[in-house]
Short mmCIF file of C-alpha atoms and ligand atoms in Angstrom, two decimals:
data_model
loop_
_atom_site.label_atom_id
_atom_site.label_comp_id
_atom_site.label_asym_id
_atom_site.label_seq_id
_atom_site.Cartn_x
_atom_site.Cartn_y
_atom_site.Cartn_z
CA MET A 4 -6.09 0.44 18.63
CA THR A 5 -7.31 3.63 20.23
CA GLU A 6 -10.86 3.77 21.60
CA PRO A 7 -12.17 5.67 18.55
CA GLU A 8 -10.45 3.16 16.24
CA VAL A 9 -12.07 0.25 18.12
CA TYR A 10 -15.45 1.99 18.08
CA PHE A 11 -15.54 2.63 14.33
CA GLU A 12 -14.13 -0.82 13.56
CA SER A 13 -16.94 -2.40 15.60
CA LEU A 14 -19.58 -0.90 13.29
CA PHE A 15 -18.52 -2.82 10.20
CA PRO A 16 -19.79 -6.32 9.42
CA GLU A 17 -17.26 -9.13 9.26
CA ASP A 18 -15.52 -9.39 5.91
CA ARG A 19 -15.14 -13.12 5.31
CA GLU A 20 -12.97 -12.77 2.25
CA LEU A 21 -10.43 -10.62 4.06
CA ALA A 22 -10.62 -12.77 7.21
CA ARG A 23 -9.71 -15.82 5.06
CA ILE A 24 -6.70 -13.95 3.70
CA GLU A 25 -5.51 -13.05 7.20
CA GLU A 26 -5.94 -16.70 8.19
CA SER A 27 -3.88 -17.85 5.19
CA ILE A 28 -1.08 -15.48 6.25
CA ARG A 29 -1.19 -16.76 9.85
CA GLU A 30 -1.19 -20.41 8.73
CA ARG A 31 2.03 -19.92 6.80
CA GLY A 32 3.76 -18.08 9.62
CA MET A 33 4.12 -14.98 7.45
CA PRO A 34 4.26 -11.54 9.12
CA GLU A 35 0.77 -10.33 10.10
CA ILE A 36 1.23 -6.87 8.70
CA SER A 37 -1.58 -6.48 6.17
CA VAL A 38 -2.98 -2.98 5.96
CA GLU A 39 -5.45 -2.07 8.74
CA PRO A 40 -9.04 -2.97 7.79
CA ALA A 41 -10.08 0.69 8.04
CA TYR A 42 -7.38 1.70 5.57
CA GLY A 43 -8.22 -1.26 3.34
CA ARG A 44 -11.77 0.11 3.12
CA LEU A 45 -10.37 3.54 2.36
CA LEU A 46 -8.30 2.07 -0.50
CA THR A 47 -11.44 0.48 -1.98
CA LEU A 48 -13.36 3.73 -1.58
CA LEU A 49 -10.62 5.90 -3.14
CA ALA A 50 -10.05 3.52 -6.05
CA ALA A 51 -13.80 3.47 -6.73
CA ALA A 52 -14.32 7.21 -6.22
CA THR A 53 -11.47 8.09 -8.58
CA GLY A 54 -12.49 5.47 -11.16
CA ALA A 55 -9.09 3.80 -10.98
CA LYS A 56 -8.28 1.75 -14.06
CA ALA A 57 -4.61 0.88 -13.53
CA ALA A 58 -3.47 0.48 -9.93
CA LEU A 59 0.11 -0.24 -8.86
CA GLU A 60 0.86 -1.75 -5.47
CA ILE A 61 4.39 -1.97 -4.05
CA GLY A 62 4.44 -4.81 -1.48
CA ALA A 63 1.81 -7.55 -1.89
CA LEU A 64 2.32 -9.84 1.15
CA GLY A 65 -0.77 -12.12 1.09
CA GLY A 66 -2.97 -10.01 -1.15
CA TYR A 67 -5.09 -8.27 1.50
CA SER A 68 -4.57 -4.74 0.22
CA GLY A 69 -4.59 -6.14 -3.32
CA VAL A 70 -8.14 -7.41 -2.85
CA CYS A 71 -9.14 -4.04 -1.35
CA LEU A 72 -7.71 -2.23 -4.37
CA ALA A 73 -9.15 -4.69 -6.90
CA ARG A 74 -12.61 -4.28 -5.36
CA GLY A 75 -12.53 -0.57 -6.17
CA LEU A 76 -11.27 -0.80 -9.76
CA ARG A 77 -13.45 0.33 -12.60
CA ALA A 78 -14.78 -2.38 -14.96
CA GLY A 79 -11.82 -3.61 -17.04
CA GLY A 80 -9.33 -2.14 -14.60
CA THR A 81 -6.15 -3.93 -13.56
CA LEU A 82 -3.93 -4.22 -10.51
CA THR A 83 -0.18 -4.58 -10.91
CA SER A 84 1.43 -5.77 -7.69
CA LEU A 85 5.17 -5.84 -6.96
CA GLU A 86 6.49 -8.36 -4.43
CA LEU A 87 10.05 -9.36 -3.52
CA LYS A 88 9.35 -12.84 -2.15
CA PRO A 89 8.11 -15.50 -4.59
CA GLU A 90 6.20 -17.40 -1.89
CA TYR A 91 4.35 -14.24 -0.79
CA ALA A 92 3.56 -13.34 -4.41
CA GLU A 93 2.18 -16.86 -4.92
CA LEU A 94 -0.13 -16.56 -1.91
CA ALA A 95 -1.24 -13.08 -2.97
CA ARG A 96 -1.99 -14.38 -6.45
CA ALA A 97 -3.97 -17.33 -5.04
CA ASN A 98 -5.94 -15.08 -2.65
CA LEU A 99 -6.73 -12.57 -5.40
CA ALA A 100 -7.86 -15.44 -7.65
CA ALA A 101 -10.07 -16.86 -4.88
CA ALA A 102 -11.64 -13.41 -4.53
CA GLY A 103 -12.51 -13.46 -8.24
CA PHE A 104 -9.79 -11.12 -9.52
CA ALA A 105 -7.49 -13.61 -11.30
CA ASP A 106 -7.90 -11.90 -14.67
CA LYS A 107 -7.36 -8.40 -13.26
CA VAL A 108 -4.04 -9.00 -11.52
CA GLU A 109 -0.48 -8.87 -12.75
CA MET A 110 1.98 -10.01 -10.04
CA ILE A 111 5.62 -9.05 -10.62
CA VAL A 112 8.15 -10.89 -8.44
CA GLY A 113 11.45 -9.23 -7.58
CA ASN A 114 12.98 -6.15 -6.05
CA ALA A 115 10.47 -3.33 -6.61
CA ALA A 116 13.21 -0.93 -7.78
CA ASP A 117 14.00 -3.27 -10.71
CA SER A 118 10.33 -3.86 -11.48
CA LEU A 119 9.63 -0.11 -11.48
CA GLU A 120 12.48 0.50 -13.91
CA LYS A 121 11.07 -2.15 -16.23
CA LEU A 122 7.54 -0.70 -16.00
CA GLU A 123 8.91 2.71 -16.97
CA ALA A 124 10.94 1.24 -19.85
CA ASP A 125 7.72 -0.41 -21.07
CA GLY A 126 5.96 2.98 -21.03
CA ARG A 127 3.45 1.91 -18.39
CA LYS A 128 1.33 4.52 -16.56
CA PHE A 129 -0.90 4.16 -13.51
CA ASP A 130 -3.69 6.18 -11.92
CA PHE A 131 -3.55 4.72 -8.39
CA PHE A 132 -0.56 3.75 -6.24
CA PHE A 133 -0.27 1.98 -2.91
CA ILE A 134 3.21 2.11 -1.38
CA ASP A 135 3.66 -0.49 1.38
CA ALA A 136 7.05 -2.22 0.97
CA ASP A 137 10.52 -1.61 2.48
CA LYS A 138 10.36 1.67 4.37
CA GLU A 139 13.92 2.88 3.54
CA ASN A 140 12.85 3.19 -0.08
CA TYR A 141 9.64 5.19 0.43
CA PRO A 142 11.17 8.45 -0.91
CA ALA A 143 12.39 6.57 -4.01
CA TYR A 144 8.99 4.88 -4.43
CA LEU A 145 7.27 8.26 -4.21
CA GLU A 146 9.50 9.55 -6.99
CA TRP A 147 8.74 6.46 -9.09
CA ALA A 148 5.02 6.88 -8.48
CA ILE A 149 5.13 10.49 -9.67
CA ARG A 150 7.09 9.41 -12.77
CA LEU A 151 4.65 6.62 -13.62
CA ALA A 152 1.54 8.68 -12.78
CA GLU A 153 -1.20 9.83 -15.08
CA PRO A 154 -2.22 13.40 -14.18
CA GLY A 155 -4.63 13.27 -11.25
CA ALA A 156 -3.31 9.93 -10.00
CA VAL A 157 -3.76 9.12 -6.31
CA ILE A 158 -0.92 7.85 -4.13
CA ALA A 159 -1.50 6.16 -0.76
CA ALA A 160 1.28 4.95 1.54
CA ASP A 161 1.05 2.86 4.71
CA ASN A 162 2.98 3.02 8.01
CA THR A 163 4.02 6.67 8.02
CA LEU A 164 4.29 6.58 11.84
CA LEU A 165 6.44 3.40 12.07
CA ARG A 166 4.73 2.47 15.35
CA GLY A 167 5.76 5.79 16.86
CA ARG A 168 9.40 5.70 15.76
CA THR A 169 8.82 8.50 13.23
CA LEU A 170 8.12 10.90 16.14
CA ASN A 171 10.84 9.64 18.46
CA PRO A 172 14.00 11.81 18.14
CA ASP A 173 16.12 8.99 19.62
CA LYS A 174 15.34 6.88 16.56
CA GLN A 175 17.66 7.73 13.69
CA GLY A 176 17.86 4.49 11.67
CA PRO A 177 17.58 4.44 7.87
CA ALA A 178 13.89 3.49 7.75
CA VAL A 179 12.92 6.21 10.22
CA ARG A 180 14.94 8.89 8.47
CA ALA A 181 13.54 7.84 5.09
CA MET A 182 9.98 7.96 6.43
CA ARG A 183 10.49 11.48 7.84
CA GLU A 184 11.78 12.58 4.45
CA PHE A 185 8.83 10.86 2.73
CA ASN A 186 6.33 12.51 5.07
CA ARG A 187 7.87 15.97 4.46
CA ARG A 188 7.65 15.46 0.72
CA ILE A 189 3.98 14.48 0.92
CA ALA A 190 3.42 17.74 2.80
CA GLN A 191 5.66 20.00 0.70
CA ASP A 192 6.20 18.67 -2.83
CA GLU A 193 4.64 21.18 -5.22
CA ARG A 194 3.73 18.44 -7.70
CA LEU A 195 1.36 16.94 -5.12
CA ILE A 196 -1.74 17.75 -3.12
CA GLY A 197 -0.83 15.86 0.05
CA ALA A 198 -2.53 14.83 3.27
CA HIS A 199 -1.62 12.75 6.31
CA LEU A 200 -3.99 10.55 8.33
CA PRO A 201 -2.65 9.99 11.86
CA ALA A 202 -4.88 7.03 12.88
CA PHE A 203 -3.44 3.49 13.26
CA ASP A 204 0.15 3.45 11.93
CA GLY A 205 -0.39 6.52 9.75
CA LEU A 206 -1.43 6.71 6.11
CA ALA A 207 -0.27 9.29 3.59
CA LEU A 208 -2.47 10.36 0.70
CA ALA A 209 -1.57 12.50 -2.26
CA MET A 210 -2.85 13.45 -5.67
CA VAL A 211 -0.41 14.12 -8.50
CA LYS A 212 -1.43 17.48 -9.97
N1 LIG B 19 0.35 -4.36 1.11
C1 LIG B 19 0.24 -5.61 1.88
C2 LIG B 19 1.26 -5.66 2.99
C3 LIG B 19 2.68 -5.49 2.51
S1 LIG B 19 3.88 -5.89 3.77
C4 LIG B 19 -1.16 -5.67 2.45
O1 LIG B 19 -1.55 -4.70 3.09
O2 LIG B 19 -1.84 -6.67 2.27
C5 LIG B 19 5.33 -5.44 2.92
C6 LIG B 19 5.68 -6.33 1.73
O3 LIG B 19 6.71 -5.70 0.99
C7 LIG B 19 6.21 -7.72 2.13
O4 LIG B 19 5.46 -8.70 1.47
C8 LIG B 19 7.64 -7.71 1.63
O5 LIG B 19 8.11 -8.97 1.18
C9 LIG B 19 7.58 -6.72 0.49
N2 LIG B 19 8.86 -6.09 0.16
C10 LIG B 19 9.84 -5.72 1.02
N3 LIG B 19 10.88 -5.19 0.35
C11 LIG B 19 10.54 -5.23 -0.96
C12 LIG B 19 11.21 -4.84 -2.16
N4 LIG B 19 12.42 -4.30 -2.14
N5 LIG B 19 10.57 -5.03 -3.33
C13 LIG B 19 9.32 -5.57 -3.37
N6 LIG B 19 8.66 -5.96 -2.27
C14 LIG B 19 9.25 -5.80 -1.08
C1 LIG B 20 4.83 -3.35 9.83
C2 LIG B 20 3.54 -3.03 9.43
C3 LIG B 20 3.27 -2.82 8.10
O1 LIG B 20 2.02 -2.49 7.67
C4 LIG B 20 4.26 -2.93 7.15
O2 LIG B 20 3.94 -2.68 5.87
C5 LIG B 20 5.55 -3.27 7.54
C6 LIG B 20 5.84 -3.48 8.89
C7 LIG B 20 5.10 -3.55 11.26
O3 LIG B 20 4.21 -3.28 12.06
O4 LIG B 20 6.21 -3.98 11.59
MG1 LIG B 21 2.05 -1.64 5.78
#
């Protein structure tokens, strides 16, 4: 973390619920790649400020960002979370239940592209999106989010800097190229009001007009 990131992080009290989730991920030897605490707080704030009622998350891992999103939902709101790996989805479900959100969460296991197609076929719409799964598919996930969005929906996406690879011209792999394309679209797509936060690993924000 940069000095300013460390400074601001130090001001917040410990969050035991989220610390337990990080511990559960560590215990199982799963990748420790939950969203940064500062961005988790931002997800809660944005969901609450926009009165989110139907949030869609792509990439659940252990449920850290899911709990952050669920905390911000309006009364009666729901979180739909898409996760490829059954064992990750199971942990996310258990962690969301332990946080008191069992009845607000719908966990869909499988490749997100298939799940998104099914959600569209079912006529589902969402007012808040968090994109945080396989980076090569970020441009496709952005397009899906716009298609499934209610007007005014908010889209957030993690890891727009790919630990610096996004800015390194020597890096030309599929994930890096996809992320550059995604970042340009956030900045230029006329259907969106877009913004980029450069702290931590980068977070994109957009509102669907
Ligand atoms: N949002 C989580 C972290 C997600 S890490 C949090 O902050 O708490 C990325 C997740 O995306 C991993 O759990 C991974 O299994 C999942 N994933 C990767 N490719 C996927 C795909 N094609 N469809 C659905 N999930 C996928
Ligand atoms: C990494 C971090 C993430 O937040 C993520 O979603 C995927 C990968 C990483 O640092 O490798
Ligand atoms: Mg991430």
